[in-house]
Short mmCIF file of C-alpha atoms in Angstrom, two decimals:
data_model
loop_
_atom_site.label_atom_id
_atom_site.label_comp_id
_atom_site.label_asym_id
_atom_site.label_seq_id
_atom_site.Cartn_x
_atom_site.Cartn_y
_atom_site.Cartn_z
CA MET W 1 18.81 17.13 3.35
CA LYS W 2 18.95 16.92 -1.01
CA ASN W 3 15.87 15.08 -2.44
CA LYS W 4 13.16 16.61 -1.20
CA PRO W 5 9.56 17.43 -3.01
CA VAL W 6 10.07 20.02 -4.88
CA CYS W 7 6.65 21.58 -5.32
CA TYR W 8 7.29 25.03 -4.60
CA ASP W 9 10.45 25.84 -6.94
CA VAL W 10 8.01 26.78 -10.12
CA SER W 11 11.74 26.69 -12.28
CA TYR W 12 12.36 22.78 -11.02
CA ALA W 13 11.03 20.14 -14.33
CA HIS W 14 10.47 16.91 -13.04
CA PRO W 15 12.13 13.83 -13.02
CA GLU W 16 9.97 11.71 -15.19
CA VAL W 17 9.81 7.95 -15.05
CA PHE W 18 8.32 7.64 -18.66
CA SER W 19 7.65 10.49 -20.80
CA GLY W 20 4.78 13.52 -19.54
CA VAL W 21 4.48 11.19 -16.37
CA PRO W 22 7.04 12.43 -13.92
CA SER W 23 8.20 10.37 -10.09
CA PHE W 24 6.52 11.02 -7.24
CA LEU W 25 7.05 14.01 -5.34
CA GLY W 26 9.60 15.01 -8.03
CA LEU W 27 12.05 13.36 -6.27
CA PRO W 28 15.09 11.24 -8.17
CA VAL W 29 14.24 8.21 -10.70
CA VAL W 30 16.44 5.15 -10.22
CA ARG W 31 17.02 2.94 -12.62
CA ARG W 32 20.03 0.81 -11.31
CA LYS W 33 19.13 -1.09 -8.17
CA GLU W 34 22.82 -0.70 -7.59
CA ASP W 35 22.07 2.97 -6.72
CA LEU W 36 19.54 2.64 -4.54
CA HIS W 37 21.48 2.52 -1.70
CA GLY W 38 21.77 5.32 0.36
CA HIS W 39 17.14 5.90 -0.01
CA ASP W 40 15.19 6.05 3.31
CA PHE W 41 12.02 5.16 1.25
CA VAL W 42 11.84 4.37 -2.39
CA ILE W 43 8.74 3.90 -4.34
CA MET W 44 7.32 1.62 -6.60
CA GLY W 45 4.77 1.23 -9.34
CA ALA W 46 3.00 -2.48 -10.28
CA PRO W 47 0.72 -0.95 -12.80
CA TRP W 48 -1.74 -4.78 -13.28
CA GLU W 49 -4.74 -6.09 -13.57
CA GLY W 50 -5.45 -9.72 -13.72
CA VAL W 51 -8.54 -11.75 -13.44
CA CYS W 52 -11.55 -9.21 -13.52
CA THR W 53 -14.16 -9.46 -11.09
CA TYR W 54 -16.22 -6.95 -12.01
CA GLY W 55 -18.38 -7.22 -14.63
CA GLY W 56 -15.96 -5.12 -16.91
CA ALA W 57 -12.67 -3.71 -17.80
CA THR W 58 -10.88 -0.69 -14.75
CA PHE W 59 -8.27 -0.53 -16.31
CA VAL W 60 -6.82 0.11 -12.52
CA GLU W 61 -2.71 -0.30 -14.06
CA ASN W 62 -3.27 3.32 -15.12
CA ALA W 63 -3.39 4.21 -11.73
CA THR W 64 0.59 4.38 -11.18
CA LYS W 65 0.06 7.46 -13.27
CA THR W 66 -2.23 9.21 -12.42
CA ILE W 67 -0.86 9.00 -8.94
CA ARG W 68 2.12 10.84 -9.73
CA THR W 69 1.19 13.11 -11.46
CA CYS W 70 -1.06 13.98 -9.26
CA SER W 71 1.27 14.30 -6.47
CA ALA W 72 3.10 16.63 -8.63
CA ARG W 73 1.78 19.08 -6.36
CA TYR W 74 2.59 17.80 -3.01
CA GLY W 75 5.26 17.92 -0.62
CA GLY W 76 6.80 15.40 2.80
CA TYR W 77 5.42 18.56 5.32
CA LEU W 78 2.57 17.92 7.27
CA PRO W 79 1.15 21.34 9.05
CA GLU W 80 -0.86 18.60 11.75
CA LEU W 81 2.11 17.04 12.71
CA ASP W 82 5.06 20.06 12.47
CA PHE W 83 6.23 17.17 10.98
CA ASP W 84 8.30 16.80 6.94
CA LEU W 85 9.96 13.56 6.80
CA PHE W 86 12.29 14.65 4.15
CA ASP W 87 13.87 17.35 6.32
CA HIS W 88 15.72 13.72 7.97
CA PHE W 89 14.67 11.29 5.03
CA SER W 90 15.93 10.48 1.17
CA GLY W 91 13.75 8.71 -1.67
CA ALA W 92 13.49 7.92 -4.55
CA ASP W 93 10.80 7.05 -7.37
CA TYR W 94 12.54 3.60 -8.74
CA GLY W 95 9.75 3.75 -12.03
CA ASP W 96 7.02 0.48 -12.28
CA ALA W 97 8.84 -3.31 -12.31
CA ALA W 98 7.51 -4.44 -16.49
CA VAL W 99 4.43 -6.52 -16.14
CA LYS W 100 2.81 -8.03 -18.61
CA SER W 101 -0.84 -8.25 -19.84
CA GLY W 102 -2.51 -11.70 -18.90
CA ASP W 103 1.15 -13.29 -17.54
CA THR W 104 0.36 -13.86 -14.02
CA ASP W 105 3.32 -15.91 -13.71
CA PHE W 106 5.67 -13.05 -15.64
CA THR W 107 3.79 -10.48 -13.31
CA PHE W 108 4.58 -12.12 -10.21
CA GLN W 109 7.77 -12.39 -10.38
CA SER W 110 8.87 -8.53 -11.99
CA VAL W 111 7.18 -6.92 -9.30
CA GLY W 112 8.41 -9.21 -6.67
CA LYS W 113 11.43 -8.22 -7.88
CA HIS W 114 11.01 -5.00 -7.83
CA LEU W 115 10.56 -4.91 -4.67
CA GLY W 116 13.01 -7.69 -3.69
CA ASP W 117 16.20 -4.72 -4.60
CA ILE W 118 14.49 -1.27 -2.42
CA VAL W 119 14.21 -4.12 0.45
CA ASP W 120 17.68 -5.44 0.05
CA ALA W 121 19.50 -2.18 -0.62
CA GLY W 122 17.62 -1.15 3.55
CA GLY W 123 14.64 1.30 1.83
CA ILE W 124 11.21 1.16 2.59
CA PRO W 125 8.90 -0.13 -0.74
CA ILE W 126 5.79 1.79 -0.94
CA VAL W 127 4.25 0.69 -3.80
CA PHE W 128 1.50 1.62 -6.16
CA GLY W 129 -0.83 -0.41 -8.39
CA GLY W 130 -2.71 -1.93 -9.89
CA ASP W 131 -4.89 -4.69 -8.92
CA HIS W 132 -4.94 -6.31 -4.89
CA SER W 133 -3.50 -9.25 -6.11
CA LEU W 134 -0.54 -7.52 -6.64
CA SER W 135 0.06 -8.34 -3.04
CA TYR W 136 0.54 -11.75 -2.64
CA PRO W 137 4.20 -11.35 -4.95
CA LEU W 138 4.81 -7.61 -2.53
CA ILE W 139 4.63 -9.04 0.33
CA LYS W 140 5.82 -12.59 -0.04
CA ARG W 141 9.32 -11.20 -1.09
CA PHE W 142 8.74 -8.49 1.81
CA ALA W 143 8.34 -11.81 4.44
CA GLU W 144 11.15 -13.62 2.54
CA LYS W 145 13.39 -10.73 4.16
CA TYR W 146 12.40 -11.27 7.81
CA ASP W 147 12.38 -15.02 7.00
CA GLY W 148 7.73 -14.48 6.97
CA ASN W 149 8.56 -13.46 10.61
CA ILE W 150 6.14 -10.68 10.04
CA GLY W 151 2.83 -8.80 10.86
CA ILE W 152 0.24 -7.27 7.72
CA VAL W 153 -2.38 -4.71 8.68
CA HIS W 154 -5.11 -5.28 5.86
CA PHE W 155 -7.18 -1.74 5.28
CA ASP W 156 -9.89 -2.51 2.86
CA ALA W 157 -13.84 -3.52 2.20
CA HIS W 158 -13.25 -7.23 1.80
CA MET W 159 -11.40 -10.42 2.75
CA ASP W 160 -9.92 -10.98 -0.08
CA ASN W 161 -9.22 -14.56 1.49
CA MET W 162 -11.73 -16.95 -1.13
CA GLU W 163 -9.07 -20.41 -2.11
CA HIS W 164 -9.86 -19.50 -5.85
CA TYR W 165 -12.00 -17.77 -7.80
CA GLY W 166 -13.29 -20.12 -10.44
CA GLU W 167 -10.49 -21.82 -11.71
CA GLU W 168 -8.13 -19.09 -11.19
CA LEU W 169 -6.06 -19.31 -7.90
CA TYR W 170 -4.51 -15.65 -8.66
CA ALA W 171 -7.89 -12.61 -8.59
CA ARG W 172 -7.37 -9.23 -6.76
CA CYS W 173 -10.13 -11.52 -4.23
CA SER W 174 -7.41 -14.40 -3.00
CA PRO W 175 -4.15 -12.39 -2.12
CA PHE W 176 -4.82 -13.42 1.70
CA TYR W 177 -5.61 -16.51 1.07
CA ARG W 178 -2.02 -16.86 -0.55
CA LEU W 179 -0.69 -15.84 1.80
CA TYR W 180 -1.81 -18.23 4.37
CA GLY W 181 0.87 -20.70 3.01
CA VAL W 182 4.13 -18.01 2.70
CA SER W 183 6.49 -19.47 4.28
CA GLY W 184 7.42 -18.79 7.83
CA PHE W 185 4.43 -15.97 8.10
CA ASN W 186 2.24 -17.27 10.91
CA PRO W 187 -1.64 -15.44 10.07
CA LYS W 188 -2.18 -14.83 13.55
CA ASN W 189 0.40 -11.71 12.96
CA LEU W 190 -2.42 -11.08 9.97
CA VAL W 191 -5.47 -7.26 10.95
CA SER W 192 -8.23 -6.55 8.23
CA LEU W 193 -10.41 -3.60 9.06
CA GLY W 194 -12.21 -1.94 7.14
CA ILE W 195 -14.08 -5.31 6.59
CA ARG W 196 -17.90 -4.32 5.77
CA GLY W 197 -20.29 -5.05 3.13
CA PRO W 198 -22.68 -8.02 0.62
CA ARG W 199 -19.89 -8.09 -1.49
CA ASN W 200 -17.92 -10.47 0.67
CA HIS W 201 -18.04 -13.80 -0.16
CA PHE W 202 -19.90 -15.74 2.74
CA GLY W 203 -16.95 -18.08 3.95
CA ALA W 204 -14.87 -14.77 4.20
CA VAL W 205 -14.39 -14.34 7.58
CA LYS W 206 -15.12 -17.59 8.86
CA GLU W 207 -12.02 -19.15 6.10
CA ALA W 208 -10.36 -16.28 8.32
CA LYS W 209 -10.79 -16.96 11.50
CA LYS W 210 -10.01 -20.70 10.55
CA HIS W 211 -6.48 -19.63 10.16
CA GLY W 212 -6.49 -17.68 12.97
CA ALA W 213 -6.33 -13.93 11.37
CA SER W 214 -8.36 -11.32 12.78
CA VAL W 215 -11.23 -8.91 11.06
CA ILE W 216 -11.90 -5.36 12.02
CA THR W 217 -14.91 -4.34 10.54
CA SER W 218 -15.77 -0.41 9.50
CA PHE W 219 -18.71 -0.65 12.41
CA GLU W 220 -16.37 -1.24 15.55
CA ILE W 221 -13.72 0.87 13.65
CA LYS W 222 -16.64 4.29 13.85
CA GLU W 223 -17.99 2.90 16.90
CA GLU W 224 -14.07 1.87 18.78
CA GLY W 225 -13.16 5.57 16.94
CA PRO W 226 -10.05 4.87 14.97
CA LYS W 227 -6.56 4.88 17.32
CA LYS W 228 -8.14 2.46 19.57
CA SER W 229 -8.76 -0.19 17.20
CA ILE W 230 -5.32 0.51 15.39
CA LYS W 231 -4.15 -0.19 18.38
CA LYS W 232 -5.69 -3.47 18.72
CA ALA W 233 -4.98 -4.50 15.23
CA LEU W 234 -1.47 -3.25 15.79
CA GLU W 235 -0.87 -5.23 19.36
CA ILE W 236 -2.05 -8.92 17.92
CA ALA W 237 0.13 -7.65 14.19
CA ALA W 238 3.38 -7.04 16.24
CA GLN W 239 2.56 -9.74 18.88
CA GLY W 240 6.92 -11.91 18.12
CA THR W 241 7.71 -10.46 14.80
CA LYS W 242 10.57 -8.52 12.88
CA ALA W 243 8.76 -6.34 10.55
CA LEU W 244 5.16 -5.51 9.90
CA TYR W 245 3.14 -5.07 7.02
CA VAL W 246 0.43 -2.77 5.41
CA SER W 247 -1.61 -3.38 2.86
CA VAL W 248 -4.96 -0.88 2.12
CA CYS W 249 -7.40 -0.87 -1.42
CA SER W 250 -8.72 2.16 -2.18
CA ASP W 251 -12.35 0.54 -0.92
CA ALA W 252 -11.69 0.81 2.63
CA LEU W 253 -12.19 3.79 1.44
CA ASP W 254 -16.79 4.72 1.05
CA ILE W 255 -17.21 5.19 -1.88
CA ALA W 256 -17.46 9.35 -0.30
CA HIS W 257 -14.54 9.56 0.22
CA ASN W 258 -13.24 6.91 -2.81
CA PRO W 259 -15.18 8.54 -6.45
CA GLY W 260 -12.18 6.11 -7.76
CA GLY W 261 -12.56 3.07 -6.19
CA PRO W 262 -15.31 0.48 -6.81
CA ALA W 263 -18.76 1.85 -4.78
CA ASP W 264 -18.71 0.34 -1.70
CA PRO W 265 -20.76 2.23 1.40
CA CYS W 266 -20.19 2.30 5.16
CA GLY W 267 -16.68 2.67 5.22
CA LEU W 268 -13.51 4.89 6.42
CA SER W 269 -13.63 8.31 6.13
CA THR W 270 -9.73 9.41 4.41
CA TYR W 271 -9.67 11.26 8.51
CA GLU W 272 -9.45 7.98 9.39
CA LEU W 273 -7.56 5.95 7.20
CA ALA W 274 -5.05 8.53 7.83
CA VAL W 275 -5.24 8.84 11.51
CA MET W 276 -4.33 5.13 11.49
CA LEU W 277 -1.70 4.65 8.41
CA HIS W 278 0.05 6.83 10.19
CA GLU W 279 -0.29 4.68 13.96
CA CYS W 280 0.97 3.03 11.30
CA GLY W 281 4.68 4.75 10.32
CA LEU W 282 5.24 5.08 13.73
CA ALA W 283 4.78 1.38 14.99
CA GLY W 284 7.75 0.64 12.60
CA ALA W 285 5.89 -0.58 9.11
CA ARG W 286 8.17 -1.13 6.98
CA GLY W 287 6.83 -1.89 3.71
CA PHE W 288 3.19 -0.42 1.59
CA ASP W 289 0.85 -1.19 -1.21
CA TYR W 290 -2.21 1.01 -2.06
CA MET W 291 -4.21 -0.85 -4.19
CA GLU W 292 -7.56 0.00 -6.85
CA ILE W 293 -8.22 2.62 -8.18
CA TYR W 294 -9.49 2.57 -11.59
CA PRO W 295 -8.78 6.08 -13.30
CA PRO W 296 -11.52 5.81 -15.90
CA LYS W 297 -14.38 5.95 -13.37
CA ASP W 298 -12.09 8.93 -11.07
CA LEU W 299 -13.34 11.99 -13.28
CA HIS W 300 -10.43 14.23 -11.38
CA ASN W 301 -8.49 11.87 -10.37
CA GLN W 302 -9.53 12.39 -6.52
CA SER W 303 -8.58 9.01 -5.07
CA SER W 304 -5.17 9.71 -7.37
CA HIS W 305 -4.57 12.88 -4.91
CA VAL W 306 -6.54 10.15 -1.48
CA ALA W 307 -3.30 7.91 -2.54
CA CYS W 308 -1.11 10.59 -2.43
CA TRP W 309 -1.81 11.71 1.45
CA MET W 310 -2.46 8.30 2.71
CA ALA W 311 0.86 8.01 1.50
CA LEU W 312 3.05 10.79 3.40
CA TYR W 313 0.72 9.84 6.44
CA ILE W 314 2.57 6.70 7.03
CA MET W 315 5.64 8.20 5.19
CA ASN W 316 5.46 10.06 7.77
CA GLY W 317 5.46 8.22 10.72
CA MET W 318 7.59 5.43 9.46
CA ALA W 319 10.27 8.75 9.35
CA GLN W 320 9.10 9.90 13.00
CA CYS W 321 9.73 6.20 14.41
CA MET W 322 13.40 5.84 12.83
CA LEU W 323 14.15 9.00 13.61
CA LYS W 324 13.49 8.10 17.64
CA GLN W 325 15.02 5.34 16.93
CA LYS W 326 18.42 6.81 15.13
CA PRO W 327 21.64 6.60 17.14
CA ALA W 328 22.17 9.95 19.31
CA ALA W 329 25.02 12.24 17.13
#
């Protein structure tokens, strides 16, 4: 299969998305939406930070660069699965959506259009952010593809379902509240996993339950195990839906596994998240985003490396699922 990662070809020069920024895994760069057809997995960046709720600028928009740079050392093969998605499917990098600092309307429209180009061409969007507010325009556009009839699996320390933050409706703590109102979407098909800790709003879980959404805390995952927990989540998200979208905030991970993210203890390990993401892929997920990495806090880009790994676990699961669905030759 052509369009494979090139980490073992020492003579190969990685395609650049922007000057000095390699494409994800060294995959070919697609610059026009007309050229997206024929690619199964398409990477895109959403390099934007909106209203800051954390006490200072986090420069989360830089993560689309650091993740791509870290990916240069990786391929698609996972020995524990003995499977390489690029033996069967093609990938490309569609670069970053256009954004404007401080302009929510322009940025959300642009990010949604960029993802729309991918799904309309039949590809699976693999998105790196950016702050978590961007999951709203991403998932909203994904939902339009399926008349709103989608399931959502949301990994996070926080519910991100505040009705507003001050007077701001589109802060990073509000995207999943905005999704409650997406046309055709039933919040009973939304499951948030990894939730924990005192940085949640006191009414967050109550608000989710009011809308019919489900919550699986990090403590429940530790007690029940990742496979049992994700099986429960997928059963809820898949009930009567046409497609599954998976959204990850980096702070679903414990701070020990996520130095370039918020300092939230008592979270998931990288192993637990990888296992659950792989299961989401096997269940047929058709969209994925990974948000909230703060490169200035991340001395050795460890959190950006983790983002690469997590993307590859879900992508391999997606590929295994699609391979089973392929008609026999």
